[in-house]
PDB file of C-alpha atoms and ligand atoms in Angstrom:
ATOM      1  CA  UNK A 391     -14.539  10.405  -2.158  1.00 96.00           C
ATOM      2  CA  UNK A 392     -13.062   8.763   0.841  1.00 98.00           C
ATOM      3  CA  UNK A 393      -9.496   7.232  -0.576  1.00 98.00           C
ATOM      4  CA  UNK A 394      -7.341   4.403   1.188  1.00 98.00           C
ATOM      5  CA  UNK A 395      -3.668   3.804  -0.790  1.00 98.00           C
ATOM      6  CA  UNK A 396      -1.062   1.875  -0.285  1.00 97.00           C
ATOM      7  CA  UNK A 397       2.215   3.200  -1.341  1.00 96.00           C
ATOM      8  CA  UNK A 398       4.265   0.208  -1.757  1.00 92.00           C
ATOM      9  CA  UNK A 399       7.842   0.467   0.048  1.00 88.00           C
ATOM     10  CA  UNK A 400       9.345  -0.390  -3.967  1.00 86.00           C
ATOM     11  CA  UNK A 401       8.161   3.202  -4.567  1.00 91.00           C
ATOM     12  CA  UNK A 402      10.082   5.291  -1.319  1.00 87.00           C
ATOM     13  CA  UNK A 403      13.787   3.935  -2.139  1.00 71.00           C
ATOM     14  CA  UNK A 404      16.103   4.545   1.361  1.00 56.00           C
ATOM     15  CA  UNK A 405      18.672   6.338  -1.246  1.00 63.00           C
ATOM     16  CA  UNK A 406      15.537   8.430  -3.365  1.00 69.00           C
ATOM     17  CA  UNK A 407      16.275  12.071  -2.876  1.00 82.00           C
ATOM     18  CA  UNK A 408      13.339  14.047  -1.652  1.00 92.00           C
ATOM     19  CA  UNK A 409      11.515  14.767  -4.635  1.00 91.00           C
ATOM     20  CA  UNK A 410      10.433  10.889  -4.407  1.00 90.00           C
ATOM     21  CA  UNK A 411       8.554  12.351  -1.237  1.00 93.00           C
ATOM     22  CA  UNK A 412       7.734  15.630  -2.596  1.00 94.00           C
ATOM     23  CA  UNK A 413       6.024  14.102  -6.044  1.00 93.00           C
ATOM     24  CA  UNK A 414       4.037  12.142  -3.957  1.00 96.00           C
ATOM     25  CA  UNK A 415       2.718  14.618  -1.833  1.00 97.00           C
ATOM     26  CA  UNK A 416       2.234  16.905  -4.636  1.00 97.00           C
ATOM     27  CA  UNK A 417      -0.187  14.808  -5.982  1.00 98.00           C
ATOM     28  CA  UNK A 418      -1.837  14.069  -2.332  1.00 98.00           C
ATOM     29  CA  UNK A 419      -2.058  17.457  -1.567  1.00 98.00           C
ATOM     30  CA  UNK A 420      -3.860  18.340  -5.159  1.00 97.00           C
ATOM     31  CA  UNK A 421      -6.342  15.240  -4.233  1.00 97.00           C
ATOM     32  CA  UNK A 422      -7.230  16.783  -1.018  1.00 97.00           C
ATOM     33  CA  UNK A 423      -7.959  20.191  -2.742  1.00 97.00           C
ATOM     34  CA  UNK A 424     -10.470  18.726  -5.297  1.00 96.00           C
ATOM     35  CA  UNK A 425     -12.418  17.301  -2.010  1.00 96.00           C
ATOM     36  CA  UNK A 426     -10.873  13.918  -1.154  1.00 97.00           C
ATOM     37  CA  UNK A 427     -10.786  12.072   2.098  1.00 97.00           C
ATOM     38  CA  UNK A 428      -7.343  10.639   1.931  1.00 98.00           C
ATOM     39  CA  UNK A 429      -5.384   7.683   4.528  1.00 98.00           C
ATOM     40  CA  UNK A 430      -2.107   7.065   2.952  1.00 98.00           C
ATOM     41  CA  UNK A 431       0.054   3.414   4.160  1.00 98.00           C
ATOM     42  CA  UNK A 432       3.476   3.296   3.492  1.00 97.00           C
ATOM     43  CA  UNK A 433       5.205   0.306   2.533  1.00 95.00           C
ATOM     44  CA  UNK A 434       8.780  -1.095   3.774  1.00 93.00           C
ATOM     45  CA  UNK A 435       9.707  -1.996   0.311  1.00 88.00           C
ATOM     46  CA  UNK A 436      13.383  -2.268  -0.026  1.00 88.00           C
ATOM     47  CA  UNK A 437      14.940  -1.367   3.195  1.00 89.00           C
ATOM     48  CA  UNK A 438      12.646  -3.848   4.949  1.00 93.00           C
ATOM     49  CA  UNK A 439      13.532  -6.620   2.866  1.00 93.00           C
ATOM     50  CA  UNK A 440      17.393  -5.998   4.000  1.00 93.00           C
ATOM     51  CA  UNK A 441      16.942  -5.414   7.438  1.00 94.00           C
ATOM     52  CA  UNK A 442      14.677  -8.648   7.494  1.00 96.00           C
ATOM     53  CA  UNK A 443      17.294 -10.410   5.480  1.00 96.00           C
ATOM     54  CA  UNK A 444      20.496  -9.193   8.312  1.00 97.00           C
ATOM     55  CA  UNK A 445      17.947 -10.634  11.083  1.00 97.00           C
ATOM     56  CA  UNK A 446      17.426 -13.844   9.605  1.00 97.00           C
ATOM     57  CA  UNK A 447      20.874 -14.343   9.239  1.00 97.00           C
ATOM     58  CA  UNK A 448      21.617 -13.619  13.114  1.00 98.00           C
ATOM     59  CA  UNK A 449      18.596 -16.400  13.648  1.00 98.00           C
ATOM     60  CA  UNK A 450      15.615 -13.981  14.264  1.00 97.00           C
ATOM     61  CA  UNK A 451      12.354 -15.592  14.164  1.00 97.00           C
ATOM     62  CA  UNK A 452       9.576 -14.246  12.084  1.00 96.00           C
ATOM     63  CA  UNK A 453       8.065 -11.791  14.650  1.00 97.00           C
ATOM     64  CA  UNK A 454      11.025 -10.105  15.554  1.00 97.00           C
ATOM     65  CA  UNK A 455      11.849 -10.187  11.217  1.00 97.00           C
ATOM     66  CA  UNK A 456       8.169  -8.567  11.388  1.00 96.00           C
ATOM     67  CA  UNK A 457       9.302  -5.932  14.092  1.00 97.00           C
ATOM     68  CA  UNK A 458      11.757  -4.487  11.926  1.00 97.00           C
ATOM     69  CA  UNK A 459       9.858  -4.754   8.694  1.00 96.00           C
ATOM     70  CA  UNK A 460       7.135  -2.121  10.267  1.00 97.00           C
ATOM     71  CA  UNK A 461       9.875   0.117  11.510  1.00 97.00           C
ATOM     72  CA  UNK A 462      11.076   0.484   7.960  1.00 96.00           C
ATOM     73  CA  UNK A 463       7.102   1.326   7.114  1.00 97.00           C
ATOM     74  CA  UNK A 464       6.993   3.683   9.796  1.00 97.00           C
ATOM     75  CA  UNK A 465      10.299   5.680   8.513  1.00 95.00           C
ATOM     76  CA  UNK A 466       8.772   5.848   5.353  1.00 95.00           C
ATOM     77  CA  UNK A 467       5.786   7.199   6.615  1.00 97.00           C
ATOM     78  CA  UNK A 468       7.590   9.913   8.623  1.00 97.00           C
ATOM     79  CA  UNK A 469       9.556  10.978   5.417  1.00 96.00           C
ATOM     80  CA  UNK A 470       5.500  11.627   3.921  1.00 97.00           C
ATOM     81  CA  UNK A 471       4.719  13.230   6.291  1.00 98.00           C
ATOM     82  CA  UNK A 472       7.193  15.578   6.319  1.00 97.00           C
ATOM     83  CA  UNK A 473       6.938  16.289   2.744  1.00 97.00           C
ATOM     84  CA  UNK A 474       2.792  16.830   3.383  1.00 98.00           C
ATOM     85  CA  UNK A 475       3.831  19.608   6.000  1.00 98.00           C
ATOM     86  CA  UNK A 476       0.685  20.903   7.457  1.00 98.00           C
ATOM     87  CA  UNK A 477      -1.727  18.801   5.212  1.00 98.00           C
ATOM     88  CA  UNK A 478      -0.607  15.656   6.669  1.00 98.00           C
ATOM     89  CA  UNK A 479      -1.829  14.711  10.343  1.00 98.00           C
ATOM     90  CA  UNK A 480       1.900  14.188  12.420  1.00 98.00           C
ATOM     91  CA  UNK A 481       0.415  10.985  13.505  1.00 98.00           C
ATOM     92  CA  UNK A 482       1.712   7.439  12.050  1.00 98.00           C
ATOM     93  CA  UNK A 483      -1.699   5.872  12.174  1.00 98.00           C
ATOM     94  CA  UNK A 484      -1.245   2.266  12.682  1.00 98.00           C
ATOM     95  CA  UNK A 485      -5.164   1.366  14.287  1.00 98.00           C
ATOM     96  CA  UNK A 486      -8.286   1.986  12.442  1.00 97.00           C
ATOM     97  CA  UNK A 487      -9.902   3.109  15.541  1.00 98.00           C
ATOM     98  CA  UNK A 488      -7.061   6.165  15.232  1.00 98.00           C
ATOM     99  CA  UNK A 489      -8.000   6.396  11.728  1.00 98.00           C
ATOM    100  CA  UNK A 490     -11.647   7.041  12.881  1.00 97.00           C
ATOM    101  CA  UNK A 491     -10.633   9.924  15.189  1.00 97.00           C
ATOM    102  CA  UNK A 492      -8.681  11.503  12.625  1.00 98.00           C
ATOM    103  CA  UNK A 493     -10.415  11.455   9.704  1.00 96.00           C
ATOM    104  CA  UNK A 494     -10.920  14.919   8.712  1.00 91.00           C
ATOM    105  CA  UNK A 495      -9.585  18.055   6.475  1.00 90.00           C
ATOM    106  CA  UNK A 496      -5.779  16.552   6.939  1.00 98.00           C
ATOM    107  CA  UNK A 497      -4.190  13.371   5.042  1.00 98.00           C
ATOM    108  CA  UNK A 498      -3.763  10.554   7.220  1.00 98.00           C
ATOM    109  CA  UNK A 499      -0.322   9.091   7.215  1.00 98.00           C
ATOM    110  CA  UNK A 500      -0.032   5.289   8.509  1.00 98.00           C
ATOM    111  CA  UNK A 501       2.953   2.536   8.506  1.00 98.00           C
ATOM    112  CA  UNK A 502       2.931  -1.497   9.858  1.00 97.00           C
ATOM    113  CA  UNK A 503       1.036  -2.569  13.161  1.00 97.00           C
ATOM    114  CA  UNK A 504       1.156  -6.543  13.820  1.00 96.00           C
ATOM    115  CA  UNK A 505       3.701  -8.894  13.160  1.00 96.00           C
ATOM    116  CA  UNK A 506       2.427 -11.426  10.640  1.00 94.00           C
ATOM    117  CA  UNK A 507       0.829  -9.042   8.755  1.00 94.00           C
ATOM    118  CA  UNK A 508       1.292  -6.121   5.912  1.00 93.00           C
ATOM    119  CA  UNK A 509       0.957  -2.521   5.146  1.00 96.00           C
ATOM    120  CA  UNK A 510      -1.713  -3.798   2.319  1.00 95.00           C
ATOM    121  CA  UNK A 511      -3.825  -5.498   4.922  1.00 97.00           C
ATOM    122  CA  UNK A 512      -3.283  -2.123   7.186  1.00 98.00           C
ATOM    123  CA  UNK A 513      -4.444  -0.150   3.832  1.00 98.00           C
ATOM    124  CA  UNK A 514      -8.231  -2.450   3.584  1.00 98.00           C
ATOM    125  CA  UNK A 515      -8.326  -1.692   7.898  1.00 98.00           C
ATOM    126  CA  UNK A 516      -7.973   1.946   7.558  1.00 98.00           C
ATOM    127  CA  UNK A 517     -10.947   1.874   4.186  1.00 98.00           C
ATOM    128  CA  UNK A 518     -13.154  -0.175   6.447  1.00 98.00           C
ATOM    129  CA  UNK A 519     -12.743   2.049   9.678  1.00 98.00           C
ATOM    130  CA  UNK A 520     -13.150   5.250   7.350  1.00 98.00           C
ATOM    131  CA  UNK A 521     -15.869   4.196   5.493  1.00 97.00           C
ATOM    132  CA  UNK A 522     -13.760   4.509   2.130  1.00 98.00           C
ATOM    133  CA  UNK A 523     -15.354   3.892  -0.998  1.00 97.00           C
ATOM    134  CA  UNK A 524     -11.993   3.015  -3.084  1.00 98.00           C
ATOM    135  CA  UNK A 525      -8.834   1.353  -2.063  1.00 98.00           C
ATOM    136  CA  UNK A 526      -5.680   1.939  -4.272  1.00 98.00           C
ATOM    137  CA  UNK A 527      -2.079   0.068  -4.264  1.00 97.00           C
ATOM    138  CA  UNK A 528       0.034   1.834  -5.592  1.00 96.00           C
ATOM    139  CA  UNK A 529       3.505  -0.530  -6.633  1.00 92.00           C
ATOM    140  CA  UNK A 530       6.148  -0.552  -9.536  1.00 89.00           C
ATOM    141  CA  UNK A 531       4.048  -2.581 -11.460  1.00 89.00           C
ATOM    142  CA  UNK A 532       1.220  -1.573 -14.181  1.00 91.00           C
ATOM    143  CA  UNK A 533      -1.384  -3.637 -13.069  1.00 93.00           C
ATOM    144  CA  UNK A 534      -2.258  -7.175 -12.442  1.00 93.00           C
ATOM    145  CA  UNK A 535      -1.181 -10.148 -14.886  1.00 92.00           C
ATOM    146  CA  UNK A 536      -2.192 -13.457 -15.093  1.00 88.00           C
ATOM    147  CA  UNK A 537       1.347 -14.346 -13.991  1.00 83.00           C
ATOM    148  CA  UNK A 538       4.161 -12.335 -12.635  1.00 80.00           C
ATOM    149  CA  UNK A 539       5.601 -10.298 -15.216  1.00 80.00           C
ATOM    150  CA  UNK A 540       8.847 -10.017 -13.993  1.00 77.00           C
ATOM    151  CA  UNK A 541       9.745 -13.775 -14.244  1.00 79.00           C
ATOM    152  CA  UNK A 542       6.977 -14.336 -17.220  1.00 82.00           C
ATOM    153  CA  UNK A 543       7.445 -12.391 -20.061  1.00 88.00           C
ATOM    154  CA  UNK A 544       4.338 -13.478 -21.699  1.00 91.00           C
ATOM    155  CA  UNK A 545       2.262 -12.494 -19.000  1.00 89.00           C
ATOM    156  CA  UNK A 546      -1.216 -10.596 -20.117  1.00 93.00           C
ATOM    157  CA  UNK A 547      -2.098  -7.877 -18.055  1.00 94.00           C
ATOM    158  CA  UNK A 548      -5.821  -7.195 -17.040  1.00 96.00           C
ATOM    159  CA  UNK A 549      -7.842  -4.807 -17.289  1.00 96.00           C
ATOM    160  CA  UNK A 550     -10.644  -5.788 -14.980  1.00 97.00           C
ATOM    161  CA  UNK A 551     -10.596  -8.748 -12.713  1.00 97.00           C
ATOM    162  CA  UNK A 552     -13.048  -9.846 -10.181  1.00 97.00           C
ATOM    163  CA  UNK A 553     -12.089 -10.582  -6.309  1.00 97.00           C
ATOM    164  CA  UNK A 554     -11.942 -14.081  -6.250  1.00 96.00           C
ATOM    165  CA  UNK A 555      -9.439 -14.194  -9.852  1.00 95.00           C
ATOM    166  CA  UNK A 556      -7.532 -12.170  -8.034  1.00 95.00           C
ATOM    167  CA  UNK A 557      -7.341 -14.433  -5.278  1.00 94.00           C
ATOM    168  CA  UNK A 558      -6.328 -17.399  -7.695  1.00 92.00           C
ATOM    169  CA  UNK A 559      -3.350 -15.344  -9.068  1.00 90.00           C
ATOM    170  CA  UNK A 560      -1.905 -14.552  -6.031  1.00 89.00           C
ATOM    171  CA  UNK A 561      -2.588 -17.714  -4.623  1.00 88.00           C
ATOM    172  CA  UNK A 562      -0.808 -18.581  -7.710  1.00 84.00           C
ATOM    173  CA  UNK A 563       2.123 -16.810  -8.078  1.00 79.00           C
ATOM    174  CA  UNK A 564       3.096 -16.038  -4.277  1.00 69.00           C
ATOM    175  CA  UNK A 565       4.754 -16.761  -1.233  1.00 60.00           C
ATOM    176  CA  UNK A 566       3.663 -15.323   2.046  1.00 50.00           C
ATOM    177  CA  UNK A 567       6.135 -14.811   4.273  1.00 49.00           C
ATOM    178  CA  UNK A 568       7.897 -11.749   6.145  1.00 50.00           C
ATOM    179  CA  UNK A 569       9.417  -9.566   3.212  1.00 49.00           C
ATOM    180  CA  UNK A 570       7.443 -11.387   0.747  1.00 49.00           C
ATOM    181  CA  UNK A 571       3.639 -10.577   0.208  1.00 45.00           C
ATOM    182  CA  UNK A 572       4.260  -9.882  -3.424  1.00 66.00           C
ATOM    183  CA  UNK A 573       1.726  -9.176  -5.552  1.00 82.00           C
ATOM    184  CA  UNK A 574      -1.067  -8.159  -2.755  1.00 86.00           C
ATOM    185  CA  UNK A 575      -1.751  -9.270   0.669  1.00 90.00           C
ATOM    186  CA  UNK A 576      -4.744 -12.483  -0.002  1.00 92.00           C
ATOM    187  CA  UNK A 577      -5.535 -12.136   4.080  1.00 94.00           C
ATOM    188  CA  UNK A 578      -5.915  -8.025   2.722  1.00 95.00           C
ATOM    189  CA  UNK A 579      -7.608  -9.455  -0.664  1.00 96.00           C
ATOM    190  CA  UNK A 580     -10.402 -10.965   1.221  1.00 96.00           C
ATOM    191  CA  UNK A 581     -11.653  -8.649   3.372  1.00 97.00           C
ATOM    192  CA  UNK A 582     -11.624  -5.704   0.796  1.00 97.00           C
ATOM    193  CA  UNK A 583     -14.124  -8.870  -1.053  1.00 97.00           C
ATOM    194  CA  UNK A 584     -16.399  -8.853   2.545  1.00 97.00           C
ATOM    195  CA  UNK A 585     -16.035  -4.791   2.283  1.00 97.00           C
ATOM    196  CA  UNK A 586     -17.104  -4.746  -1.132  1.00 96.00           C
ATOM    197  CA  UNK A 587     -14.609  -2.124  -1.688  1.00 97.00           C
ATOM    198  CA  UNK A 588     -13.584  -1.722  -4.994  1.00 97.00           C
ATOM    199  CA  UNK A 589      -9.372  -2.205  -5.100  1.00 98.00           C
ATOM    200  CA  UNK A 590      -7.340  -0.782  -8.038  1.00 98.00           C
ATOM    201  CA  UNK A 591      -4.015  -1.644  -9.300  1.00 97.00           C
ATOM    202  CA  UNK A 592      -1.693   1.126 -10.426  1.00 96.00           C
ATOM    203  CA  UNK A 593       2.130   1.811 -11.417  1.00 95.00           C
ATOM    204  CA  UNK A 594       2.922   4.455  -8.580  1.00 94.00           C
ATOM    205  CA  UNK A 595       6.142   5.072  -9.926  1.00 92.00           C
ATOM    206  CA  UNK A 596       4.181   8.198 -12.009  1.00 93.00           C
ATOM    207  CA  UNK A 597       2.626   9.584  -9.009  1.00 94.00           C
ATOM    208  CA  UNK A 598       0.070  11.111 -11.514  1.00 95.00           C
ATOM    209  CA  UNK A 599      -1.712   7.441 -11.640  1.00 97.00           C
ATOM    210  CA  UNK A 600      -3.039   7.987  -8.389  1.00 97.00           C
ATOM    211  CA  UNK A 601      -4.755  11.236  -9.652  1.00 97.00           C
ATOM    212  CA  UNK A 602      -6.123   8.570 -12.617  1.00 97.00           C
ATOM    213  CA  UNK A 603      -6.769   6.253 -10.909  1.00 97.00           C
ATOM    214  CA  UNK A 604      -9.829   8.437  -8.465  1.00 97.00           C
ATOM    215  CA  UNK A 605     -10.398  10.634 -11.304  1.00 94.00           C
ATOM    216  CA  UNK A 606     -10.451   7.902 -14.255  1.00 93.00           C
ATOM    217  CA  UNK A 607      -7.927   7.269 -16.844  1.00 94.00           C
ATOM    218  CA  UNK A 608      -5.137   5.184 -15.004  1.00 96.00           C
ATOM    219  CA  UNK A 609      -3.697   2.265 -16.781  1.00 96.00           C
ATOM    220  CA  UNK A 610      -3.528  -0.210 -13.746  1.00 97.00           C
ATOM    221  CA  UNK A 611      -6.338  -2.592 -12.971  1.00 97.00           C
ATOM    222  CA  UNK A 612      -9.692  -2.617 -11.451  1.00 97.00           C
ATOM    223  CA  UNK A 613     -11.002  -5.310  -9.075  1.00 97.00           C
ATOM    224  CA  UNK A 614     -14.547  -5.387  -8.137  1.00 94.00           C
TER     225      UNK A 614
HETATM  226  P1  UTP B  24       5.137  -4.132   3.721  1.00 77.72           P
HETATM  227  O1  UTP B  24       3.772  -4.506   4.034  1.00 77.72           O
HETATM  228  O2  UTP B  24       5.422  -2.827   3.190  1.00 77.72           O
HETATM  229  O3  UTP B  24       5.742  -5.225   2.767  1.00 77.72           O
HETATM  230  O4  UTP B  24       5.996  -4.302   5.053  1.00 77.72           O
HETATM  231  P2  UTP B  24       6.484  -5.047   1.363  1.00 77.72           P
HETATM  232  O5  UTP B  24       6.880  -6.419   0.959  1.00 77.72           O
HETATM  233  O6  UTP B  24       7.573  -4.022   1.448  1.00 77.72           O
HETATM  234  O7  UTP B  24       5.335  -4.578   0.396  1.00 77.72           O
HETATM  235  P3  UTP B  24       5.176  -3.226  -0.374  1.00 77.72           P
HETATM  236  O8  UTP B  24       5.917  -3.393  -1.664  1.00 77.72           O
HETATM  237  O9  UTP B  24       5.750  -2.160   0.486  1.00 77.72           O
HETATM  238  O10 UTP B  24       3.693  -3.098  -0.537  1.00 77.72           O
HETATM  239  C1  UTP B  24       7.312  -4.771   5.102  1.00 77.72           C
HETATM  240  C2  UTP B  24       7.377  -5.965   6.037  1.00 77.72           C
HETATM  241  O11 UTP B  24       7.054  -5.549   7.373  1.00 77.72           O
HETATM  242  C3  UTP B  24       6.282  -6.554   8.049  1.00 77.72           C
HETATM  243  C4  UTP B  24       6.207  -7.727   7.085  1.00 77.72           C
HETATM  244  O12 UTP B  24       7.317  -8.594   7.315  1.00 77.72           O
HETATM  245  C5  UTP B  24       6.356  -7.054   5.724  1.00 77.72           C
HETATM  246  O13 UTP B  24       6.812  -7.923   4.722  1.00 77.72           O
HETATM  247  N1  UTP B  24       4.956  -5.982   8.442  1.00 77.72           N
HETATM  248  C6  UTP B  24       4.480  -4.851   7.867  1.00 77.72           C
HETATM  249  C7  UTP B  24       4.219  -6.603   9.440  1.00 77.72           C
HETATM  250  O14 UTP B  24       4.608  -7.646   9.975  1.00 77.72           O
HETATM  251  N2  UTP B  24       3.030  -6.045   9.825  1.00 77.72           N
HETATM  252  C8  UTP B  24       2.529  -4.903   9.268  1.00 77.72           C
HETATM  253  O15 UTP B  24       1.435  -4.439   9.679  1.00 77.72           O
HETATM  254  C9  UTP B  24       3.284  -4.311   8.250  1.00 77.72           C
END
């Protein structure tokens, strides 16, 4: 199977030692064994949000807020790399047209392109230039709710949603704004919907999910 994930940034803490890295690419590496086709886009998570957050308050705009937001994806995705060793291209793939090239026996690392955009959105690129026939985002939560679960604690967590519900939560519970795609990029939302690529929902925090969730099993969600 051809495999696009997106390894949220709240997964590859600045401060994680390097068995954050190395768990990952543990489970990468065994995925590429068994056969898979893997692109792998790293998020900003944490670091980006603070680096944003220090530009604001010198009066950045948005694009150069942006700017620094895909460096922090791109240091992430240099750590993965380095913990893939050989089985990792050294390229950070940031255009789908490099993704195309690539695509071969070695995982494809990638980080942040465009300002104004997200390292889920880069995620649905790379499956579209690849061909991919799953896309995974991998975050710290479980799955998708019908509300945020971190400021609803009665939110009910689904199993298997459809592209357009998940459209209406996010468009629900979001805001969309440099640091701040939440739940999952909608611009990245709808073109995995034009795709037809089938998008699932996992707690990366056990890297073993991502194994689940190509080989069946996970907990997360499935949109189709
Ligand atoms: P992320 O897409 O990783 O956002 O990029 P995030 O909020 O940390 O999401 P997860 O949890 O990792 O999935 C961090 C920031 O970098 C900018 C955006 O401001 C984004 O919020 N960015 C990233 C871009 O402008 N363009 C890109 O292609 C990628």
């Amino acid at each position: 199977m051809k495999i696009s994930i997106s390894l949220g940034g709240s997964l590859l803490p600045r401060e994680g030692t390097p068995e954050t890295y190395q768990r990952y690419a543990q489970v990468l590496r065994k995925l590429k064994e068994r056969g898979h086709t893997l692109i792998v886009v790293c998020g900003g998570g944490k670091p980006a949000r603070e680096w944003i957050k220090i530009a604001k308050e010198l009066g950045a705009d948005s694009y150069t807020q942006d700017r620094l937001g895909i460096h922090a994806t791109h240091l992430n995705a240099l750590l993965l790399i380095a913990a893939l060793g050989p089985d990792a291209h050294p390229h950070i793939h940031r255009r789908g047209s490099e993704v195309k090239r690539n695509l071969g026996d070695r995982i494809l690392v990638g980080g942040g392109h465009l300002p104004g955009s997200s390292t889920d959105y880069r995620a649905v690129l790379f499956a579209e230039a690849a061909g991919a026939d799953l896309i995974i985002n991998a975050t710290d939560v479980d799955g998708v709710y019908d509300k945020n679960p971190k400021s609803h604690p009665d939110a009910i967590k689904l199993d298997r949603i459809t592209f357009p519900q998940l459209e209406r939560i996010i468009l629900e519970n979001t805001e969309q704004a440099p640091g701040e795609y939440g739940l999952f990029d909608l611009k990245a939302v709808r073109r995995a919907k034009k795709l037809r690529i089938p998008l699932v929902f996992i707690d990366g925090s056990d890297p073993e999910e991502i194994m689940r969730a190509v080989e069946g099993g996970h907990g997360g969600t499935e949109v189709r």
